[in-house]
Amino acid sequence: MRGREVWTRRRLWVGVGCAALVVLAVTLRRVGGGHGEQVQYDGPAFVVSVVGVMVSVAALLVDVLRRTDAPPESGVVLRQTADALAEAVRVQWAQEARLRRLQDPKPLNVRWRRADRLLTDDTRNIRRGRPVPEPRPGDNCLASIATAFEEVPSRRMVVLGSPGSGKSVLAVCCTLDLLRKRTPGTAVPVIFPLAAWDPGTTALRAWLVERLVAEYRPLAATTDGTVLAGALLDAGLITPVLDGFDELPPALYGTGMRRLNAELDDGMPVLVTSRTTAWRSTVACSDVLTGAEVLELLPLEFAEAKSYLERTARPLRGPRDRRTTVWTPVLDSLQSLQEDSRAPAAGALLQILANPLMVALARTVYGDVSRDPQELLDDPRFGTTAGIEEHLLDAFVPAAFGDGGVDSRWRTADARRWLAWLARELERRGTKRLAWWELYLCVPRALRLVAPALLAQALTFVLAVPILLSSVGGDVFVVDDRPSLAANLVGTLVGFTGGLALLLPVSAARSEGGTALHRQLTVCMATAAVASLGYALTGGSVQFGLQFGTVTDGWAAELFGGAVFGVLIALYFGVAGLARHAVPLGLPWAGSPAGRLAAQAGGGLLALAGLVIVRPWLFGHDLGTWPMVAGALCFTAALCLWAAARRQGVRTAVSHVGEGRIARRFVTGLLHGWAVCLLVGVAAGGTVGAVGYAFSAVETSRAPDLDGTRLGKWLHQETPDGVRTVESSTEIAGILVYPHGGARLTAYPHGSHPPSCDQKCESFDTRVTFRVAQGDLRILVDGHTAADAVNMLPELPRQSRTWLAQSAARHPLDRFLLPGAMGGVLIALIGGPASGLYRALSAPSDLIRAANPQVILRTDRMASLSRSGVVAVMTGGVCVLLAWAFASRGGLDHVAAQMWVPMGTAALALTAWGQLAVARVWLALTRRLPWRIMTFLDEAHRRGVLRQSGAHYEFRHLRMQQRLASATEVSQEDPRATAPTA
């Protein structure tokens, strides 16, 4: 860490130290007095603490400001980095060689020859004036490929071969051999799978740098303003080994070749592997690789296959105590039957043993003690090469998972059934790449619609449990009774599920243009109309206007309110650009040291904000409910953001997402969210007001004049200025709630569990009066204490309620339309910042350049948690401000509790990580895959059944995938499952 980055970190720590000193000074001033309320403290202990803090801060500042040793020269740094990279590459591919059993005892010694001269460059470009060496015995084999590569003056080579001929194994062996011969400070061979390169959009050198950074994280550091990976490439300290040119899309063969010739420096060595047919097509449509010697792998010689199988098989006691193997009689028979046309199985087996892939499969299959390769000479069963190949492919998976070792976690039959299902799924989609985030598409569509809502409610409950169990739980979550809670959960589930289905696109790649706004308006207005009408028809007192929950409560209000709330959350996600099918997220600051530093600073600011909020509580003072909740939110989000900023993460799909781009995305999303949410919110709120007014006008038009009459224990009176009252002649029991901040009192019926009731509630049992003035309903306790009535109207007869509501119906603008429009403004105030943050922090991972699937999953999980935490803090902050601003508007003082948790948890349900959890449950219950999906896929890779390609898994060979997909399911009762498929 040198140069500009070092000084950036120094400035950060200096700022932290100065901030600590400022906090200390403020604390000393507060403790010293002058404000009337001195904080009590223990004198000696406090002095010791102050001295300790000052010494610590001073030591920190001295440490970060002291001079460091002069940095070494750039060339020295690059050579040291190259040496460290060489060791990392050696460890990586030595492990891969062990997985492929290349060291047990040694790889097949495949031979090669110089390819057709029409597939290679002019000899003068390759030899560069040097004579072509005379062929020497033993030079054209796998063991000498590294030497052959070094002897090419241009240091460029292409290795061609048929499927399964050993091209990838040759690339691994050549890399390890070059590393063994390497001297310190020289070039490092690094394998790059070309399947992860898109030559149509990405320059070769840029892709090489990004792959180096993705797989070898320390190379993301900078030296003299340049990423170390790029500096190594520019200095000629990287030898690219480009494996699998044929795995590029055929339409891009020519583009790939042109990029290779245009972007590789003249002196830059390179080794490329490809299928012969793909290379021939490339040369025919574009050009040869400049200066490259082209070799072609030969079919495996029978003597080499015979020697390999005998050396790797278990020993047996033969005649006269001679050492033999299970393969010895088979191979001896093949030698004697090579020219016998009457033995078709022998001829087919000879052709099979000429393919290194099939030889490796045969070794694994017949390493199982329950099998005997003598069966391969059975003419009726194995008279063709296709029959033997299918047999080996069928038996490979049971053999790979059937070692019975103590580390084996999976039954053989289960592993084969799971892999066969994966193969069938890939064949159904017409692809060979398995992406863990696409497993969610295997879940039935109906479950995919309901699952996010269920998962969001489960996560909300998990996060709400600590608050519910704490002393502030009753202040935060409003739960009157169990029926109301159940109705709210059902309503939220239905609303969120419907909102996701109607308001979110299937995928982020599907652009909807102007149709999205039209659908959002239609869905939200229809929801508002249905919810308000349904609430009114089930006994809700909508006749008194829109008073944000201050008139009545109960299960009907919770049901329809929950449905509206669920649709509202889905609207926010739709405006923010989220989709029903998520792709893995990347960390927006990946690849940007300054971005990571900014994220860490943001986490520090959130933690500091939380500390400031809870500071009175730390000094022993009482802290209100909302400050405690806000402080906890800040600390939680700070922890998530700090942990995410500590990770380098996977690069995003955008070439560079710096802090400037993040800020621009936030501002753009903020303005877009405000505009759309304001339009949709005002339209939906106006719909609620219009429906409520229409229903109120119809209901009150038939109300009798009750002025001066008594209905039971209720006396009705109306003053000349239009104030109507209904007074009880007997005592009515209830609870008065005294909120903070001078807001109006709230009255609840006896037996309910109102919020904010800790030392702020008072029971009453006296006469009450319901009073309506200009449509505003209040309940008077003891004739003088005015309070909002929550669920108190059921105490009145229906005729009395209708008579009181006539006053509200005379003020449609004040009591219905304006409150509806105000609700739309509130929707926009919350939705705008949420949309901005989601758009700023939703950067998809670069799936092509990823090191492996596990890294993508870990990065997506960290990015999802940090994004949800930050959005939850922002939503909580906005809602707390709204609760404070509208403290006199009844139910709005609890809007923060209803918003901040779902805005975070519901978004987690729409991430690739959350959807993988849903897929895991479904696939495990239906026995398609195990519960620990990623562990099983990694085990299949370790056992050689799968291979990794960036963020994807692939079957070891396409032929294996096709065979597994066509195979019948293995009986669950057979634990070995080694019988070949008919």
GROMACS .gro file of N, CA and C in nm, residues 197-203 252 255-256 259:
model
   33
  197TRP      N    1  -1.435  -1.540  -2.196
  197TRP     CA    2  -1.401  -1.417  -2.270
  197TRP      C    3  -1.505  -1.391  -2.378
  198ASP      N    4  -1.547  -1.266  -2.387
  198ASP     CA    5  -1.637  -1.222  -2.493
  198ASP      C    6  -1.560  -1.127  -2.584
  199PRO      N    7  -1.496  -1.179  -2.689
  199PRO     CA    8  -1.414  -1.091  -2.775
  199PRO      C    9  -1.495  -0.985  -2.848
  200GLY      N   10  -1.626  -1.002  -2.854
  200GLY     CA   11  -1.707  -0.902  -2.922
  200GLY      C   12  -1.720  -0.773  -2.845
  201THR      N   13  -1.704  -0.777  -2.711
  201THR     CA   14  -1.723  -0.657  -2.629
  201THR      C   15  -1.603  -0.622  -2.542
  202THR      N   16  -1.510  -0.715  -2.522
  202THR     CA   17  -1.402  -0.694  -2.426
  202THR      C   18  -1.267  -0.712  -2.494
  203ALA      N   19  -1.179  -0.615  -2.474
  203ALA     CA   20  -1.044  -0.625  -2.527
  203ALA      C   21  -0.969  -0.737  -2.455
  252LEU      N   22  -1.789  -1.580  -3.309
  252LEU     CA   23  -1.684  -1.490  -3.262
  252LEU      C   24  -1.543  -1.546  -3.282
  255THR      N   25  -1.340  -1.283  -3.473
  255THR     CA   26  -1.313  -1.167  -3.388
  255THR      C   27  -1.208  -1.200  -3.284
  256GLY      N   28  -1.218  -1.319  -3.225
  256GLY     CA   29  -1.118  -1.359  -3.126
  256GLY      C   30  -0.980  -1.367  -3.185
  259ARG      N   31  -0.840  -1.017  -3.244
  259ARG     CA   32  -0.796  -0.954  -3.118
  259ARG      C   33  -0.665  -1.014  -3.070
   0.00000   0.00000   0.00000
